[in-house]
Amino acid sequence: MDNRGEWSSKLGFILAASGSAIGLGNIWRFPYITGANGGGAFVLVYLLCVFVVAFPIMIVELVIGRKSKKDPVGAFKTIAPGSKWWIIGAMGVMAGFGILSYYSVVAGWTVAYIVKGISGGLTVSNLDPAVLFSRFAANGKLQIFYLFVFSAMTVYVVIGGVKDGIEKAARVLLPLLFLLMVVLIVYVLTLPGAINGVKFYIIPDFSKINSHTILMAMGQAFFSLSLGMGAMITYGSYLPDDDDLFSSAFYVTFFDTLIAILAGFIIFPALGGAPTKSGPSLVFVVLVDVFRKIPFGGVIAVIFFTLMAIAALTSTVSLLEVVTAYLIDEKGMERKKAAIGAGFLIAILGIPSALSLGANRWLTRIGFLDKMDFIFGNIFLTFGGFMMCLFVAYKWGLECFLEHLSEGCQHVGKPHFNGWLKIAIYFICPLAIAILLLYLILTGESLG
Ligand code: PHE
């Protein structure tokens, strides 16, 4: 157990875990879901979901990880030996496999667009961005190529280990991400019409809020904070016993939310109002169209897609780390072999997703990538989060949970703090997630 690795400091953990949370979910999914659901009003609902439902689950995952010092499967086996709760951990490892396979496809697009941007192919050519994107998406060989490029980058970081791979990458990449965002925000705010985009984004239109919107916001909060599949259990397992998990959970939640909101301040001012078209193509088509029309658009495009690639990489790393930690802790494998083997298999599993955007007719018709996102990114995460709440509330026991949380967290024992956590874990979180889960299963409707 000694050679499992540990973060070098609290800041190291906060950067790595924020890196996991901050990803395509923030820069790509959050703005387009917000765009399609009434702008500012959706942001408010999202904030509510983050702090009322998701935040307590972040604490739950970190406590389970730090207490057991194991991968998600080992964590449940350690805390509840002889029971079947480890299946929740196993589902988390499967979710890591599943999410990473299609996530790397979209992450690969960001690298492809950086290359296109540098070579001038994005902004100079007089090809319509929509045509450019659909041709690229339908090119199976290129899709697979970039999927493997991104998978190799992920494997490279994970091989480095907890401190010298994951943490080191986050220490460099996250500040860079923040800097690039600030540069872009300052720039887009000077564009003509930017104010209309800002207005759409911050003036809430409550008529757009209904139960569907609320559930979308909740699903997005889960995905964005990397909850429900043991990523935070795994990252928490590398934390020392005296860390204040409450404040760690808070910082990660705060930074993730901040970056999602800032991403909106790039996209909506650049669009100059409510998006006319939403969905996954918002960034790759609509925004590229904007880049073609503004001064320095070529450079801005490269900066933007670099920022997205960075965000994606620190997330793919955490997804692969869940699978790798499982292979190390449960199967006794060496880190390098585990990371390469798992990374390679996951990239192979990503191929059908890569071919489902036009390259293969059958995979395109069933929308393979979207199906994967629905099953793993929606169902598995919400189900996992639900079961983790039940685990703490009814199996492990809230008292044991609080006892472990109290090492390092001085709030434990204060009546309002204990009371809040109790209500959240016993009632609010399981109930809210159960409704979301039922909705997902009954409607079969993806939140993405
Ligand atoms: N949170 C990441 C994002 O927003 C995605 C992710 C989900 C990463 C689950 C790890 C685990 O892009």
XYZ file of C-alpha atoms and ligand atoms in Angstrom:
460
model
C 0.000 0.000 0.000
C 2.961 2.289 0.612
C 3.832 2.609 -3.030
C 0.323 3.626 -4.110
C 1.413 7.250 -4.191
C 0.156 10.419 -2.527
C -0.357 14.039 -3.603
C 2.557 16.256 -2.641
C 0.271 18.816 -1.002
C -3.312 19.962 -0.622
C -2.848 22.327 -3.539
C -1.581 19.429 -5.629
C -4.771 17.514 -4.909
C -7.023 20.491 -5.548
C -5.386 21.107 -8.920
C -5.523 17.458 -9.962
C -9.127 16.963 -8.844
C -10.190 20.272 -10.395
C -8.437 19.071 -13.532
C -10.623 15.981 -13.476
C -13.750 18.020 -12.988
C -12.909 20.771 -15.483
C -13.242 19.251 -18.921
C -15.286 19.147 -22.074
C -18.261 19.195 -19.726
C -17.420 22.780 -18.780
C -16.183 24.242 -22.029
C -18.308 22.340 -24.523
C -21.387 20.861 -22.867
C -22.230 23.532 -20.287
C -22.431 26.437 -22.771
C -24.531 24.527 -25.278
C -26.935 23.187 -22.676
C -27.189 26.700 -21.230
C -27.736 28.099 -24.707
C -30.558 25.698 -25.376
C -32.232 26.198 -21.991
C -32.749 29.878 -21.483
C -29.300 31.208 -20.584
C -29.140 32.910 -17.193
C -32.079 31.080 -15.669
C -30.425 27.750 -16.395
C -27.210 28.954 -14.778
C -29.102 29.681 -11.553
C -30.751 26.262 -11.527
C -27.377 24.699 -12.237
C -25.777 26.482 -9.271
C -28.525 25.202 -7.030
C -28.012 21.621 -8.216
C -24.260 21.875 -7.760
C -24.358 23.062 -4.192
C -27.449 21.249 -2.916
C -27.113 17.829 -4.567
C -23.636 17.390 -6.039
C -21.460 18.935 -3.345
C -22.470 16.457 -0.571
C -21.722 13.595 -2.964
C -18.296 15.018 -3.647
C -17.674 14.842 0.121
C -19.031 11.278 0.244
C -16.662 10.109 -2.498
C -13.612 11.770 -0.978
C -14.354 10.271 2.453
C -14.797 6.762 1.017
C -11.524 7.115 -0.899
C -9.433 8.566 1.882
C -10.755 6.113 4.479
C -10.051 3.026 2.363
C -6.979 4.256 0.443
C -8.090 2.044 -2.408
C -9.488 2.070 -5.938
C -13.327 2.145 -6.135
C -13.724 -1.649 -5.991
C -11.206 -2.079 -3.176
C -12.753 0.865 -1.333
C -16.133 -0.821 -0.886
C -14.466 -4.164 -0.110
C -12.409 -2.506 2.617
C -15.203 -0.534 4.257
C -17.903 -3.233 3.911
C -16.040 -6.546 3.718
C -18.069 -9.577 2.731
C -20.851 -7.498 1.187
C -21.797 -6.948 -2.417
C -21.289 -3.175 -2.345
C -18.073 -3.539 -4.322
C -20.307 -3.895 -7.384
C -20.866 -0.126 -7.215
C -17.110 0.300 -7.486
C -16.981 -2.167 -10.369
C -19.668 -0.191 -12.178
C -17.530 2.897 -11.632
C -14.540 1.224 -13.265
C -16.773 0.203 -16.172
C -18.038 3.768 -16.438
C -14.415 4.941 -16.581
C -13.879 2.575 -19.484
C -17.063 3.602 -21.258
C -16.839 7.375 -20.788
C -13.169 7.515 -21.717
C -13.804 5.657 -24.975
C -16.121 8.279 -26.474
C -14.761 11.266 -24.559
C -11.383 10.705 -26.227
C -13.074 10.954 -29.632
C -14.363 14.461 -28.907
C -11.092 15.327 -27.163
C -9.333 14.238 -30.359
C -11.350 16.814 -32.308
C -9.765 19.578 -30.243
C -6.281 18.413 -31.287
C -7.406 18.149 -34.903
C -8.775 21.701 -34.745
C -5.523 22.991 -33.234
C -3.682 21.444 -36.175
C -6.213 22.857 -38.640
C -5.972 26.235 -36.905
C -2.179 26.367 -37.075
C -2.135 25.386 -40.716
C -4.708 28.074 -41.450
C -7.290 25.557 -42.626
C -9.916 26.770 -40.155
C -10.091 30.421 -40.952
C -8.517 30.978 -44.343
C -10.220 28.411 -46.507
C -13.560 29.476 -47.856
C -15.176 26.217 -46.873
C -18.255 26.618 -44.714
C -17.399 25.517 -41.113
C -20.425 23.214 -41.052
C -19.192 21.428 -44.171
C -15.665 21.365 -42.800
C -16.880 19.739 -39.595
C -19.139 17.160 -41.177
C -16.411 16.147 -43.669
C -13.944 15.777 -40.831
C -16.441 13.845 -38.697
C -17.177 11.473 -41.561
C -13.505 10.730 -42.205
C -13.135 7.455 -40.297
C -9.356 7.193 -40.617
C -8.791 10.688 -39.252
C -11.282 10.104 -36.431
C -9.466 6.966 -35.348
C -6.085 8.646 -35.746
C -6.973 11.512 -33.403
C -8.666 9.127 -30.967
C -5.393 7.236 -30.662
C -3.327 10.416 -30.452
C -5.389 11.625 -27.518
C -5.390 8.208 -25.846
C -1.593 8.103 -26.095
C -1.337 11.521 -24.447
C -3.570 10.312 -21.614
C -1.577 7.114 -21.121
C 1.668 9.096 -21.067
C 0.515 11.227 -18.128
C -0.955 8.307 -16.160
C 2.245 6.253 -16.506
C 4.041 9.060 -14.640
C 2.069 8.205 -11.488
C 0.131 10.248 -8.959
C 2.706 12.880 -8.059
C 5.030 12.988 -11.048
C 2.443 12.382 -13.729
C -1.079 13.500 -12.845
C -0.238 16.197 -10.313
C 2.661 17.581 -12.309
C 0.543 17.852 -15.447
C -2.251 19.587 -13.530
C 0.182 22.047 -11.941
C 1.277 23.235 -15.365
C -1.923 22.851 -17.349
C -4.549 24.296 -15.020
C -2.931 27.721 -14.502
C -2.317 27.815 -18.271
C -5.971 27.012 -18.908
C -7.044 29.824 -16.622
C -4.682 32.293 -18.282
C -5.893 31.409 -21.776
C -9.489 31.804 -20.632
C -8.854 35.265 -19.242
C -7.114 36.319 -22.476
C -10.064 35.091 -24.519
C -12.701 36.676 -22.294
C -10.987 40.054 -22.399
C -10.722 39.785 -26.170
C -14.284 38.671 -26.948
C -15.748 41.362 -24.701
C -14.290 43.982 -27.035
C -16.109 42.554 -30.054
C -19.116 44.442 -31.420
C -22.351 42.921 -30.141
C -20.636 41.223 -27.193
C -23.019 42.941 -24.802
C -26.009 41.126 -26.317
C -24.356 37.815 -25.578
C -23.611 38.879 -22.024
C -27.233 39.960 -21.572
C -28.550 36.627 -22.793
C -26.186 34.881 -20.421
C -26.833 36.819 -17.235
C -30.435 37.991 -17.463
C -32.528 35.006 -16.421
C -35.620 34.093 -18.394
C -37.557 31.958 -15.943
C -40.193 31.026 -18.470
C -37.667 28.531 -19.855
C -37.405 26.640 -16.585
C -39.390 23.428 -16.230
C -38.791 20.029 -14.709
C -36.820 18.906 -17.755
C -34.426 21.846 -17.375
C -33.910 21.111 -13.699
C -33.052 17.480 -14.402
C -30.688 18.509 -17.206
C -28.924 20.807 -14.768
C -28.593 18.024 -12.224
C -27.186 15.546 -14.742
C -24.764 18.193 -15.948
C -23.623 18.894 -12.377
C -22.833 15.209 -11.897
C -20.931 14.881 -15.111
C -19.073 18.129 -14.680
C -17.927 17.332 -11.148
C -16.792 13.819 -12.175
C -19.152 12.248 -9.650
C -20.798 8.854 -9.400
C -18.061 6.652 -10.844
C -15.297 6.737 -8.285
C -12.956 9.277 -9.875
C -13.138 11.262 -6.640
C -12.855 8.047 -4.586
C -9.632 7.304 -6.444
C -8.228 10.834 -6.153
C -9.336 10.975 -2.514
C -7.460 7.735 -1.828
C -4.181 9.588 -2.432
C -4.958 12.184 0.252
C -3.292 12.112 3.671
C -5.388 11.358 6.771
C -5.209 14.838 8.211
C -6.584 16.643 5.168
C -9.717 18.720 5.654
C -11.900 16.942 3.097
C -14.700 19.432 3.421
C -12.586 22.348 2.252
C -10.969 20.202 -0.462
C -14.390 19.244 -1.791
C -15.465 22.852 -1.666
C -12.480 24.181 -3.633
C -12.899 21.579 -6.370
C -16.632 22.278 -6.653
C -15.990 26.006 -6.690
C -13.266 25.942 -9.373
C -15.227 23.607 -11.610
C -18.269 25.858 -11.437
C -16.203 28.988 -11.945
C -14.621 27.616 -15.121
C -17.991 26.495 -16.525
C -19.401 29.971 -15.948
C -16.321 31.639 -17.434
C -16.606 29.434 -20.519
C -20.018 31.013 -21.091
C -18.355 34.435 -21.004
C -16.221 33.380 -23.958
C -18.906 31.747 -26.032
C -21.966 33.998 -25.689
C -20.212 37.349 -26.171
C -18.419 35.828 -29.174
C -21.767 34.783 -30.613
C -23.230 38.183 -29.790
C -26.508 36.866 -28.437
C -28.490 33.707 -27.950
C -27.125 30.916 -30.095
C -29.223 30.323 -33.181
C -28.105 26.737 -33.264
C -27.150 24.649 -30.292
C -25.893 21.183 -29.588
C -22.463 19.655 -29.890
C -21.683 21.662 -33.015
C -21.932 24.971 -31.137
C -18.197 25.063 -30.566
C -16.936 23.291 -33.667
C -19.196 25.024 -36.165
C -20.831 28.170 -34.824
C -17.786 29.390 -32.960
C -15.453 28.605 -35.851
C -17.696 30.720 -38.026
C -17.180 33.593 -35.574
C -13.404 33.067 -35.577
C -13.389 33.512 -39.340
C -14.969 36.922 -39.111
C -13.056 38.573 -36.283
C -9.586 40.158 -36.301
C -6.848 37.706 -35.210
C -9.441 34.946 -35.540
C -6.833 32.378 -36.535
C -4.788 32.917 -33.390
C -7.893 33.075 -31.211
C -9.083 29.762 -32.660
C -5.792 28.064 -31.821
C -5.884 29.473 -28.282
C -9.475 28.327 -27.826
C -8.924 24.762 -28.983
C -5.700 24.504 -26.972
C -7.671 25.492 -23.919
C -10.247 22.837 -24.679
C -7.592 20.183 -25.261
C -5.980 20.993 -21.906
C -9.302 20.770 -20.108
C -10.049 17.459 -21.794
C -6.645 15.953 -21.036
C -6.760 16.486 -17.274
C -10.194 14.781 -17.336
C -9.229 11.810 -19.505
C -6.283 11.300 -17.181
C -8.632 10.913 -14.213
C -10.860 8.487 -16.122
C -7.901 6.300 -17.010
C -6.542 6.593 -13.470
C -9.716 4.961 -12.089
C -9.176 1.912 -14.299
C -5.419 1.911 -13.690
C -5.807 2.154 -9.895
C -8.200 -0.786 -10.040
C -5.686 -2.899 -11.976
C -2.880 -1.926 -9.595
C -4.773 -2.385 -6.319
C -6.973 -5.355 -7.171
C -4.979 -7.211 -9.804
C -1.488 -6.404 -8.568
C -0.408 -5.024 -11.924
C 2.445 -2.656 -12.423
C 1.388 0.947 -13.203
C 3.023 1.171 -16.603
C 1.520 -2.071 -17.867
C -1.887 -1.253 -16.404
C -2.025 2.218 -17.955
C -0.834 1.130 -21.393
C -3.019 -1.996 -21.486
C -6.167 -0.231 -20.296
C -5.513 2.828 -22.456
C -5.103 0.692 -25.549
C -8.245 -1.364 -24.926
C -10.265 1.774 -24.256
C -9.056 3.357 -27.493
C -10.179 0.229 -29.361
C -13.566 0.502 -27.666
C -13.661 4.119 -28.830
C -13.517 3.143 -32.502
C -17.277 2.573 -32.952
C -17.902 6.013 -31.401
C -15.308 7.529 -33.723
C -17.067 6.002 -36.712
C -20.546 7.017 -35.624
C -20.358 10.565 -36.976
C -20.793 9.785 -40.605
C -18.012 7.325 -41.380
C -20.095 4.203 -40.838
C -23.726 4.304 -41.839
C -25.060 1.839 -39.298
C -23.141 3.285 -36.323
C -24.181 6.768 -37.416
C -27.833 5.781 -37.665
C -27.944 4.397 -34.130
C -25.887 7.356 -32.885
C -23.344 5.168 -31.135
C -21.426 7.996 -29.448
C -24.619 9.525 -28.063
C -25.787 6.129 -26.828
C -22.511 5.610 -24.996
C -22.853 9.046 -23.435
C -26.388 8.255 -22.363
C -25.540 4.883 -20.821
C -22.242 5.736 -19.150
C -22.235 9.525 -18.861
C -25.857 9.747 -17.655
C -27.209 6.447 -16.300
C -24.054 4.993 -14.729
C -23.052 8.258 -13.058
C -26.448 8.998 -11.570
C -26.970 5.411 -10.458
C -23.483 5.348 -8.911
C -24.096 8.583 -7.020
C -27.426 7.282 -5.768
C -25.914 4.042 -4.481
C -23.021 5.850 -2.812
C -25.504 7.925 -0.822
C -27.376 4.796 0.212
C -24.098 3.151 1.132
C -23.141 5.910 3.542
C -26.658 6.378 4.901
C -27.690 2.750 5.384
C -24.639 0.483 5.267
C -21.562 2.266 6.536
C -23.568 4.559 8.792
C -23.484 8.302 8.997
C -21.726 8.217 12.375
C -18.722 6.289 11.017
C -18.717 8.517 7.980
C -18.694 11.653 10.117
C -16.026 10.219 12.376
C -13.715 9.805 9.442
C -14.598 13.184 7.987
C -13.857 14.783 11.360
C -10.151 13.952 11.016
C -9.011 17.260 9.618
C -12.461 18.837 9.358
C -13.312 21.020 12.329
C -16.903 21.580 11.295
C -17.920 18.035 12.193
C -19.738 17.992 15.511
C -21.262 21.444 15.047
C -25.006 20.790 15.069
C -25.874 22.755 11.929
C -23.077 21.117 9.947
C -23.999 17.578 11.033
C -27.663 18.352 10.532
C -27.106 19.656 7.014
C -25.014 16.661 5.951
C -27.538 14.256 7.479
C -30.486 15.776 5.644
C -28.491 15.925 2.427
C -27.261 12.327 2.499
C -30.384 10.685 3.942
C -33.006 12.530 1.943
C -32.224 15.299 -0.472
C -29.497 13.656 -2.580
C -31.018 10.154 -2.890
C -34.460 11.582 -3.604
C -33.275 14.098 -6.181
C -31.082 11.536 -7.921
C -33.800 8.878 -7.860
C -36.138 11.256 -9.689
C -33.439 12.027 -12.253
C -32.677 8.340 -12.727
C -36.324 7.433 -13.189
C -36.725 10.239 -15.680
C -33.699 9.082 -17.660
C -34.860 5.496 -17.774
C -38.504 6.253 -18.525
C -37.898 8.821 -21.221
C -34.675 7.334 -22.588
C -33.692 10.902 -23.214
C -30.052 11.902 -23.085
C -29.134 14.961 -21.081
C -26.367 15.927 -23.463
N -15.894 16.102 -15.368
C -15.422 15.863 -16.679
C -15.887 16.996 -17.584
O -16.566 17.874 -17.177
C -15.863 14.536 -17.221
C -15.644 13.389 -16.301
C -16.723 12.647 -15.840
C -14.347 13.062 -15.856
C -16.545 11.614 -14.950
C -14.161 12.023 -14.951
C -15.259 11.311 -14.504
O -15.579 17.045 -18.729
